[in-house]
XYZ file of C-alpha atoms in Angstrom:
633
model
C 0.047 40.370 -12.132
C 0.696 43.873 -9.788
C -1.263 46.551 -8.813
C 0.391 49.014 -10.810
C 0.243 46.904 -13.777
C -3.831 48.051 -13.346
C -4.319 50.840 -16.597
C -6.794 53.979 -15.515
C -10.169 54.065 -14.652
C -11.403 55.984 -17.426
C -12.643 54.384 -20.931
C -10.568 54.535 -23.654
C -12.225 52.211 -25.796
C -15.603 53.644 -25.518
C -17.458 51.152 -25.712
C -20.323 50.562 -24.242
C -20.912 49.291 -20.357
C -23.801 47.899 -18.106
C -25.950 50.975 -16.767
C -25.334 49.815 -13.445
C -21.403 48.893 -13.539
C -19.278 50.847 -11.295
C -16.250 52.324 -12.562
C -13.807 49.746 -12.871
C -11.193 50.288 -9.960
C -7.432 49.467 -9.459
C -6.627 46.423 -7.958
C -6.943 42.959 -9.102
C -9.674 41.350 -7.216
C -12.229 44.340 -7.980
C -11.181 43.489 -11.811
C -12.489 39.675 -10.991
C -15.423 41.012 -9.331
C -15.921 43.012 -11.725
C -15.924 40.274 -14.512
C -17.629 37.920 -12.034
C -20.475 40.561 -12.071
C -21.095 41.080 -15.601
C -20.527 37.105 -16.289
C -24.232 36.476 -13.139
C -25.162 39.151 -15.059
C -25.675 37.907 -18.799
C -28.700 36.526 -19.785
C -29.452 32.664 -19.480
C -31.411 32.930 -22.875
C -29.381 33.424 -25.419
C -31.928 34.456 -27.871
C -32.369 37.652 -24.981
C -30.673 40.236 -25.702
C -27.313 40.600 -23.727
C -25.838 43.857 -22.354
C -22.388 45.532 -24.250
C -19.030 44.768 -23.061
C -17.538 46.342 -20.888
C -14.289 47.803 -19.416
C -14.264 45.711 -17.901
C -13.858 42.760 -19.759
C -10.981 44.917 -22.036
C -8.642 46.111 -19.009
C -9.011 42.085 -17.584
C -8.054 40.729 -21.918
C -4.999 43.604 -21.965
C -3.744 42.572 -19.144
C -3.825 39.507 -19.151
C -2.166 39.552 -23.221
C 0.825 41.821 -21.556
C 1.274 38.878 -19.343
C 1.052 36.519 -21.757
C 3.481 37.423 -23.554
C 5.714 38.389 -20.422
C 6.072 34.737 -20.623
C 6.620 33.866 -23.834
C 9.116 36.231 -23.746
C 10.948 33.862 -21.842
C 12.168 36.796 -19.111
C 10.331 34.484 -16.627
C 10.090 31.217 -15.878
C 7.359 29.522 -13.608
C 9.854 28.298 -11.682
C 10.596 31.803 -11.160
C 6.977 33.159 -10.213
C 6.737 34.035 -7.131
C 3.103 32.013 -5.017
C 1.273 35.419 -6.040
C 1.739 36.247 -9.141
C 1.639 32.341 -10.877
C -1.996 32.472 -8.712
C -2.631 35.170 -9.934
C -2.255 33.904 -14.147
C -3.407 30.679 -12.760
C -7.002 32.151 -11.950
C -7.000 34.510 -14.958
C -6.769 31.109 -17.447
C -9.857 30.286 -15.096
C -11.534 33.619 -15.299
C -11.432 33.344 -18.990
C -12.514 30.108 -19.365
C -15.967 30.904 -17.563
C -15.762 34.297 -19.220
C -15.649 32.251 -22.998
C -18.317 29.606 -21.840
C -20.900 32.159 -21.036
C -19.947 34.496 -23.788
C -19.580 31.792 -26.045
C -23.727 32.184 -25.709
C -24.181 34.979 -27.733
C -21.625 34.326 -30.060
C -23.720 35.841 -32.873
C -23.417 39.290 -31.775
C -20.716 40.889 -33.240
C -19.280 42.519 -30.472
C -19.398 39.705 -28.387
C -17.576 36.950 -31.507
C -14.889 39.928 -31.806
C -14.102 39.218 -28.089
C -14.537 35.527 -27.697
C -12.305 35.711 -30.797
C -9.668 37.764 -29.056
C -9.633 36.000 -25.790
C -9.881 32.169 -27.037
C -6.456 33.394 -28.581
C -4.906 34.900 -25.396
C -6.652 31.645 -23.820
C -4.460 29.541 -25.821
C -1.292 30.478 -25.824
C -1.807 30.829 -21.927
C -2.402 27.462 -22.294
C 0.161 26.286 -24.220
C 2.588 27.829 -21.829
C 1.244 26.057 -19.106
C 1.478 22.783 -20.633
C 4.868 23.713 -21.872
C 5.700 24.589 -18.198
C 3.738 21.449 -16.637
C 6.115 19.193 -19.302
C 9.374 20.870 -18.294
C 8.031 20.543 -14.656
C 6.792 16.834 -15.046
C 10.242 15.720 -17.111
C 12.712 17.739 -13.961
C 12.746 14.761 -12.061
C 16.008 13.193 -10.542
C 14.577 9.625 -10.239
C 14.393 7.893 -6.626
C 14.474 4.962 -8.868
C 18.665 5.743 -9.447
C 18.848 6.048 -5.535
C 16.946 2.475 -4.991
C 20.709 0.152 -3.592
C 19.877 -2.246 -6.526
C 19.749 0.212 -9.454
C 23.548 2.266 -8.482
C 23.786 2.171 -12.070
C 21.398 4.261 -12.306
C 23.215 6.476 -9.707
C 26.153 7.166 -11.441
C 24.171 8.470 -14.468
C 21.707 10.823 -13.141
C 24.600 12.527 -11.140
C 26.731 12.480 -14.074
C 23.647 14.088 -15.992
C 22.702 16.294 -13.187
C 24.977 19.636 -14.192
C 26.963 20.899 -17.217
C 29.799 21.033 -14.622
C 29.718 17.831 -13.037
C 31.220 16.040 -16.336
C 34.569 17.893 -15.337
C 33.773 17.081 -11.375
C 36.052 14.369 -9.902
C 34.692 11.773 -7.688
C 34.537 12.949 -4.227
C 32.694 15.722 -5.849
C 30.232 13.655 -6.928
C 29.965 12.272 -3.708
C 29.531 15.836 -1.712
C 26.649 16.148 -4.739
C 24.825 13.321 -4.051
C 24.799 13.772 -0.238
C 23.736 17.510 -1.153
C 20.650 16.489 -3.465
C 17.407 16.774 -1.651
C 15.554 13.807 -0.767
C 12.378 13.434 -3.133
C 11.650 9.914 -2.766
C 8.324 10.344 -1.282
C 6.565 11.384 -4.777
C 9.651 9.347 -7.124
C 11.821 11.981 -7.163
C 10.084 15.421 -7.262
C 10.154 17.971 -4.358
C 6.836 18.616 -2.510
C 7.325 21.841 -3.910
C 7.589 20.603 -7.616
C 4.443 18.774 -7.185
C 2.179 21.777 -5.412
C 3.729 23.319 -8.565
C 2.622 20.443 -11.053
C -1.032 20.072 -9.043
C -1.422 23.790 -9.787
C -0.324 23.724 -13.603
C -2.870 20.923 -13.575
C -5.597 22.700 -12.417
C -5.075 25.869 -14.625
C -5.569 22.906 -17.746
C -8.166 21.185 -16.712
C -9.539 24.553 -16.077
C -9.298 25.920 -19.255
C -10.200 23.086 -20.731
C -7.105 21.467 -21.330
C -7.584 17.982 -19.413
C -7.164 16.009 -22.667
C -3.707 17.460 -23.326
C -2.654 18.017 -19.181
C -3.611 14.515 -19.689
C -1.862 13.180 -22.569
C 1.720 15.080 -21.045
C 1.152 13.752 -17.601
C 1.053 10.133 -19.129
C 3.869 10.108 -21.404
C 6.511 11.367 -18.897
C 5.364 9.460 -16.283
C 4.905 6.146 -18.682
C 9.061 6.444 -20.413
C 10.244 7.377 -16.565
C 8.933 3.928 -15.292
C 9.971 2.508 -19.034
C 13.103 3.663 -18.301
C 13.129 2.130 -14.657
C 12.980 -0.791 -16.071
C 16.284 -0.328 -18.934
C 17.975 0.473 -15.389
C 17.138 -2.561 -14.298
C 18.315 -4.758 -17.111
C 14.557 -6.056 -17.209
C 14.387 -6.860 -21.440
C 11.057 -6.994 -22.405
C 11.455 -10.390 -25.008
C 8.401 -11.514 -26.720
C 7.431 -14.919 -27.205
C 9.055 -15.642 -30.611
C 11.986 -14.491 -28.773
C 12.550 -16.303 -25.590
C 11.080 -19.492 -27.726
C 14.762 -19.401 -29.323
C 16.608 -18.484 -26.459
C 18.267 -21.224 -24.128
C 17.471 -21.714 -20.701
C 20.211 -20.660 -19.298
C 20.082 -16.981 -19.952
C 16.365 -17.231 -19.791
C 17.123 -18.540 -16.102
C 18.797 -15.528 -15.247
C 16.275 -13.136 -16.658
C 13.883 -14.790 -14.595
C 15.924 -13.644 -11.845
C 15.956 -10.229 -12.708
C 12.467 -10.317 -14.015
C 11.188 -11.437 -9.789
C 13.145 -8.734 -8.314
C 12.503 -6.159 -10.742
C 9.039 -6.832 -10.720
C 8.423 -6.833 -6.543
C 10.503 -4.093 -6.344
C 7.803 -2.191 -9.171
C 4.582 -3.619 -7.052
C 5.172 -2.490 -3.704
C 7.697 0.083 -4.290
C 7.196 2.042 -7.678
C 3.208 1.780 -7.986
C 2.407 2.824 -4.881
C 4.216 6.413 -4.633
C 3.553 6.919 -9.114
C -0.182 6.522 -6.877
C 0.708 9.183 -3.957
C 2.225 11.061 -7.191
C -0.757 11.516 -9.327
C -3.165 11.714 -6.788
C -1.376 14.423 -4.969
C -1.208 16.172 -9.099
C -4.647 15.774 -9.437
C -5.905 16.674 -6.028
C -9.472 16.779 -6.475
C -9.666 15.253 -9.916
C -9.998 11.414 -8.478
C -11.605 10.607 -12.101
C -8.535 11.827 -13.471
C -5.743 10.186 -11.570
C -7.961 6.452 -11.195
C -7.157 7.001 -14.539
C -4.214 7.905 -15.729
C -2.320 5.352 -12.657
C -4.663 2.632 -14.190
C -3.675 3.041 -17.687
C -0.343 3.669 -16.645
C -0.446 0.229 -14.162
C -1.863 -1.236 -16.590
C 0.678 -1.357 -19.454
C 3.423 -1.420 -17.592
C 2.161 -4.433 -15.705
C 1.707 -6.026 -18.396
C 5.696 -5.891 -19.646
C 6.019 -7.751 -16.449
C 2.603 -10.453 -17.122
C 3.800 -10.901 -21.142
C 7.678 -11.698 -19.774
C 5.698 -14.524 -17.326
C 3.603 -15.683 -20.313
C 6.570 -15.862 -22.652
C 8.277 -17.952 -19.920
C 5.797 -20.025 -19.638
C 5.088 -21.133 -23.000
C 8.364 -22.173 -23.558
C 8.991 -25.803 -24.300
C 8.024 -27.736 -20.692
C 10.692 -29.936 -18.965
C 11.686 -30.745 -15.553
C 14.164 -28.117 -14.692
C 11.581 -25.449 -15.310
C 9.710 -26.008 -12.840
C 11.600 -24.113 -9.903
C 11.486 -20.433 -12.347
C 8.152 -21.281 -13.217
C 7.156 -21.609 -9.029
C 9.355 -17.941 -8.446
C 7.283 -16.543 -11.405
C 3.938 -17.839 -10.087
C 4.878 -16.854 -6.005
C 6.530 -13.305 -7.167
C 2.542 -12.953 -8.899
C 0.819 -14.351 -6.420
C 2.235 -12.106 -3.435
C 2.831 -8.935 -6.138
C -0.588 -8.267 -7.786
C -2.983 -8.207 -4.409
C -0.568 -5.197 -3.518
C -1.226 -3.472 -6.740
C -5.094 -4.328 -6.619
C -5.312 -2.596 -3.691
C -4.357 0.909 -5.814
C -6.695 0.809 -8.327
C -9.555 2.224 -8.258
C -12.540 0.018 -9.690
C -12.874 0.684 -12.479
C -9.368 -0.485 -13.403
C -9.230 -3.677 -11.221
C -11.210 -6.348 -13.421
C -8.998 -6.516 -16.409
C -5.878 -6.176 -14.155
C -7.037 -8.806 -11.845
C -8.629 -10.786 -15.333
C -5.339 -10.610 -16.619
C -2.803 -11.685 -14.044
C -5.231 -14.316 -12.559
C -5.233 -16.016 -16.513
C -1.267 -16.214 -16.485
C -1.198 -17.159 -12.529
C -4.119 -19.959 -13.946
C -2.118 -21.212 -16.438
C 1.220 -20.580 -14.736
C -0.289 -23.442 -11.884
C -1.308 -25.888 -14.297
C 2.088 -25.837 -15.799
C 3.263 -26.042 -12.204
C 1.398 -29.066 -12.046
C 1.981 -31.268 -15.052
C 5.904 -30.874 -14.817
C 5.542 -31.937 -11.526
C 3.409 -34.981 -12.550
C 5.871 -35.438 -15.256
C 8.210 -36.937 -12.648
C 5.977 -39.423 -12.408
C 6.891 -40.539 -16.442
C 9.960 -40.074 -15.826
C 10.788 -42.549 -12.950
C 8.307 -44.946 -14.930
C 10.317 -45.015 -17.831
C 13.737 -45.299 -16.616
C 14.411 -48.806 -17.469
C 17.878 -49.016 -17.731
C 18.686 -52.773 -17.848
C 22.540 -52.291 -16.848
C 23.195 -52.267 -13.085
C 24.686 -49.468 -11.195
C 28.356 -51.463 -10.553
C 29.215 -51.220 -6.776
C 25.584 -51.343 -6.001
C 25.781 -47.437 -5.882
C 23.576 -45.159 -5.193
C 21.182 -44.818 -8.625
C 21.947 -41.755 -10.662
C 17.535 -41.440 -10.499
C 17.873 -42.442 -6.741
C 20.065 -38.734 -6.655
C 18.228 -36.851 -8.974
C 14.598 -37.688 -8.064
C 15.533 -37.178 -4.019
C 17.437 -33.603 -4.922
C 14.540 -32.644 -6.649
C 12.094 -33.076 -4.623
C 13.966 -31.565 -1.667
C 14.101 -28.614 -3.797
C 10.532 -28.767 -4.846
C 9.749 -28.886 -0.701
C 10.911 -25.861 -0.488
C 7.874 -24.342 -2.240
C 5.507 -27.036 -0.775
C 3.255 -24.282 0.652
C 3.193 -23.286 -3.353
C 2.933 -26.864 -4.582
C 0.096 -27.595 -1.787
C -1.734 -24.497 -3.428
C -1.308 -25.441 -7.033
C -2.287 -28.980 -6.814
C -5.355 -28.036 -4.795
C -6.377 -25.565 -7.609
C -4.896 -27.683 -10.545
C -4.923 -32.066 -8.976
C -7.290 -33.267 -11.739
C -9.837 -35.736 -9.542
C -9.912 -38.332 -12.153
C -6.814 -38.921 -13.576
C -6.519 -42.149 -14.698
C -3.899 -44.588 -12.687
C -1.610 -47.000 -14.829
C -0.910 -50.736 -13.210
C 1.878 -49.813 -11.627
C 0.429 -46.286 -9.776
C -1.941 -48.922 -8.477
C 0.221 -51.418 -7.047
C 2.657 -48.065 -5.371
C -0.826 -46.832 -4.290
C -1.966 -49.812 -1.835
C 2.483 -50.153 -0.735
C 1.010 -47.684 1.711
C -2.037 -46.143 2.536
C -1.328 -42.072 2.031
C -4.337 -39.447 3.199
C -3.309 -36.139 3.477
C -3.389 -32.807 1.259
C -2.909 -32.827 -2.517
C 0.742 -32.214 -2.946
C 1.581 -34.187 0.359
C 0.429 -37.534 -1.873
C 1.785 -36.893 -4.932
C 5.125 -37.216 -3.051
C 4.329 -39.817 -1.248
C 3.309 -41.680 -4.671
C 6.389 -40.720 -6.229
C 8.508 -42.178 -3.461
C 6.340 -45.225 -3.806
C 7.467 -45.447 -7.945
C 10.529 -44.769 -6.849
C 10.434 -47.876 -4.813
C 9.289 -49.836 -7.365
C 11.940 -48.928 -9.649
C 14.228 -49.716 -7.036
C 12.846 -53.487 -6.560
C 12.828 -53.535 -10.210
C 16.551 -52.611 -10.659
C 17.828 -54.782 -7.227
C 16.968 -57.573 -8.937
C 19.701 -57.139 -12.297
C 22.346 -58.474 -9.351
C 22.984 -61.718 -10.016
C 24.333 -61.299 -6.448
C 21.954 -61.238 -4.048
C 24.504 -59.659 -1.189
C 24.725 -57.208 -3.993
C 21.178 -56.607 -4.578
C 20.945 -55.938 -1.071
C 23.406 -53.389 -0.369
C 22.047 -51.310 -3.270
C 18.813 -51.271 -1.678
C 20.610 -50.212 1.564
C 22.486 -47.580 -0.409
C 19.756 -46.477 -2.686
C 17.242 -46.566 0.860
C 19.736 -44.793 3.206
C 20.172 -42.222 0.820
C 16.127 -41.536 1.042
C 16.405 -41.469 3.978
C 19.175 -39.534 4.850
C 17.546 -36.117 2.072
C 14.145 -36.995 3.981
C 15.316 -36.319 7.210
C 17.795 -33.560 6.358
C 14.830 -31.428 4.385
C 12.801 -29.528 7.295
C 9.637 -29.763 4.951
C 9.856 -32.949 3.085
C 10.054 -35.043 6.974
C 7.253 -33.234 7.860
C 5.487 -34.330 4.308
C 6.565 -37.923 5.141
C 5.412 -37.704 8.769
C 6.556 -40.128 11.372
C 5.197 -43.226 10.103
C 6.948 -43.436 6.828
C 10.247 -42.448 8.303
C 10.333 -45.328 10.479
C 9.330 -47.623 8.189
C 12.318 -46.413 6.067
C 14.611 -47.453 8.899
C 12.941 -50.683 9.286
C 13.828 -51.024 6.402
C 16.802 -50.603 6.007
C 17.547 -52.933 8.935
C 15.381 -55.715 7.093
C 18.028 -54.941 4.363
C 21.420 -55.363 6.395
C 20.290 -58.644 8.464
C 19.439 -60.241 5.301
C 22.943 -59.666 3.864
C 24.778 -60.358 6.716
C 22.181 -64.000 6.442
C 23.187 -63.971 2.494
C 26.748 -63.191 2.632
C 28.472 -64.407 5.922
C 26.191 -67.629 7.872
C 27.972 -69.280 4.611
C 30.939 -68.244 5.860
C 30.518 -68.666 9.585
C 29.348 -72.430 8.938
C 32.757 -73.185 7.873
C 33.755 -72.182 11.673
C 31.500 -74.653 13.410
C 33.050 -76.919 15.813
C 30.152 -79.018 14.697
C 31.472 -82.728 13.299
C 35.188 -81.672 13.478
C 35.714 -84.670 16.332
C 35.008 -88.606 17.550
C 35.092 -89.454 20.251
C 36.709 -86.403 21.786
C 39.426 -86.144 18.633
C 39.982 -83.774 16.231
C 39.989 -85.633 12.666
C 42.593 -83.211 11.010
C 41.441 -83.995 7.475
C 38.120 -81.740 7.786
C 39.808 -79.610 10.217
C 41.907 -78.483 7.297
C 38.954 -78.886 4.630
C 37.506 -76.179 7.554
C 39.760 -74.078 7.529
C 40.745 -74.057 3.335
C 37.081 -73.339 2.762
C 37.080 -70.687 5.548
C 39.764 -69.302 3.922
C 39.183 -69.298 -0.499
C 35.069 -68.363 1.245
C 36.724 -65.206 3.495
C 39.122 -64.576 0.141
C 36.138 -64.248 -2.617
C 33.862 -62.111 -0.076
C 36.763 -60.177 0.381
C 38.190 -59.902 -3.215
C 34.303 -58.919 -4.906
C 33.016 -56.592 -1.399
C 35.616 -53.984 -1.805
C 34.498 -53.446 -5.240
C 31.267 -52.604 -3.814
C 29.850 -49.191 -2.941
C 28.628 -48.372 0.628
C 29.154 -43.967 0.351
C 28.054 -43.144 3.358
C 30.385 -43.204 6.035
C 27.960 -43.658 8.575
C 25.945 -47.115 6.940
C 29.577 -47.956 6.225
C 30.385 -48.138 9.444
C 27.858 -49.961 10.546
C 28.076 -52.590 8.138
C 32.198 -52.788 8.891
C 30.995 -53.336 13.001
C 28.976 -55.528 12.706
C 30.153 -57.482 9.994
C 33.865 -57.591 12.385
C 30.660 -58.717 15.830
C 30.242 -62.052 13.948
C 32.966 -62.674 12.084
C 36.102 -62.464 14.580
C 34.703 -63.197 17.835
C 34.284 -66.625 16.130
C 37.217 -66.626 14.029
C 39.207 -65.753 17.606
C 37.477 -68.732 19.349
C 37.929 -71.453 16.312
C 41.537 -70.624 15.713
C 41.463 -70.010 19.904
C 40.297 -74.305 19.880
C 41.833 -75.875 16.718
C 45.141 -73.860 15.921
C 47.457 -76.167 17.870
C 45.841 -79.455 16.171
C 48.054 -78.532 13.102
C 52.207 -79.320 13.381
C 53.660 -76.259 14.195
C 55.275 -74.554 10.886
C 54.283 -75.089 7.355
C 51.352 -77.000 8.053
C 50.026 -74.019 10.807
C 51.164 -71.449 7.903
C 49.622 -73.566 4.831
C 46.082 -73.619 6.966
C 45.958 -70.783 9.319
C 45.812 -68.260 6.523
C 44.478 -65.612 8.766
C 44.908 -63.956 11.487
C 41.908 -62.570 13.783
C 44.067 -59.091 13.453
C 44.179 -59.995 9.434
C 40.557 -60.159 9.277
C 39.872 -57.142 10.877
C 41.835 -55.279 8.746
C 40.295 -57.103 5.589
C 36.795 -55.798 6.993
C 37.184 -52.164 7.182
C 38.893 -52.775 3.339
C 34.793 -53.255 1.991
C 32.792 -51.056 -0.139
C 35.638 -48.679 -0.615
C 34.357 -48.908 -4.437
C 37.040 -48.249 -6.949
C 38.667 -44.626 -7.323
C 36.641 -43.714 -9.573
C 33.408 -44.723 -7.599
C 34.452 -42.909 -4.949
C 34.175 -39.608 -6.264
C 31.109 -39.712 -6.687
C 30.734 -39.736 -3.360
C 28.774 -37.149 -2.108
């Protein structure tokens, strides 16, 4: 409304006016001052007789109506208005709201009722225009989500639809346009100017009595924008029923998408959304708090519902790690959300997230505890060929290796959910007694699982008829357990140095016992005792000694080349230690007694191996079959 738009200062309507009202003057400020003065002079008591409506009110209504008609024609858009023009229009809305509130006390007066009806109609049309502009401007954003590195597809869509000319543009032109787009990320794709205009419009709508309409418009537009963001990130809002019917593999992939989207939502999207709503509804804290709280609650519950759906799938060991991922994401990200919420909205959001986290923690605890049952229930009666590492050992140690990567989280879960009064079975008591473990709940649980695995392996070692093979089995599995533990920093730290030393000592004992069991009898064949009588070598006894050695060594070589020692270092240690006791003894025995035989056929008949042959044969021990070799890791 410019000064030239004001009508002359006479009174063409002939209506009576306040006796002390000065003649209307040119200029909006003077007109507004007259209106404010009129409002101030209205009696507070509606039973009192009000003054007649003056020319200023009529003039103001005429000018305001003319402006509304101009904007309704579409000849001007809000975004095209100069700042002073848009400010005057909002001031007119504000003045009209104040006038209507004041005039309404005297609606029983005929002339007041006529003016109230007229001004109400103009005001409703003006507010409808503001609502349309508010919604249009809210919708007119280039989402900062689109420029997120994780959402390149969204960026392409935004560019391809931002202008009708772009549809025919070449890729270089698209790139140029992307570079020329103003940075709008601070307010989720709205420029500072747009936010300033939105704030003005919101203030006008709220001042004009359309607080509810303004809030609803904002809520629906921003909710749609946030939901669109979820679609662009490929996050699917699966229901519990849908999730129950899915295989675990696709759910795992969805969890990965969920984690990325959820963390981005909590650490990037929501802080910007909070900043935007505060800026648009500046000065209206209660409204901005309510809008942000409601938006957060709705979108956050999409994430929480998915987490709950995943958690409600049938429990199994393979799901532990994705459950832990979800648990950690909730634990780390929800506090970031809580910082942004007002006290009114904080309790319900916190309560919902805590419930999911608590239930998820219980599932994680129970899945891990069930690892005990899987160890105890593995009672297969068929020994692993060649005394190799048992599949149960591989599975358990790899499972623990990955679990220990979440050691801090599992410590937290076990602290929160470990049941102190859990009943222990007999074998659990035995396992507990093997090593007196102290420390944190998860540390104790880890040590307990190790003990249960030991007990199971000891039982399985007794399935072998050959005591030497039983010891090889224990060596293989013990070595695998020790190497996996030492190779995993978290597990090594949790188990501690005393446990590692005890394991190493056990392995040395298995090694010593194996040599004694396998090679002591063979070495007895090379004993000098009983071979000579009165300084003369008893040739028949010597022949029997060589025959026994050859037969025993042949049998050892035949059987133990099929045995498996998959750890190359252990295999080398075994071969070196065997060579160290067998070859010197054999070389010494041959050096002293080989000349007793007649050179030629007799020597060839009884002396089957040269020391070099013995060494070659020892180097062939523990190779296992080709199939077993393929399992080496």
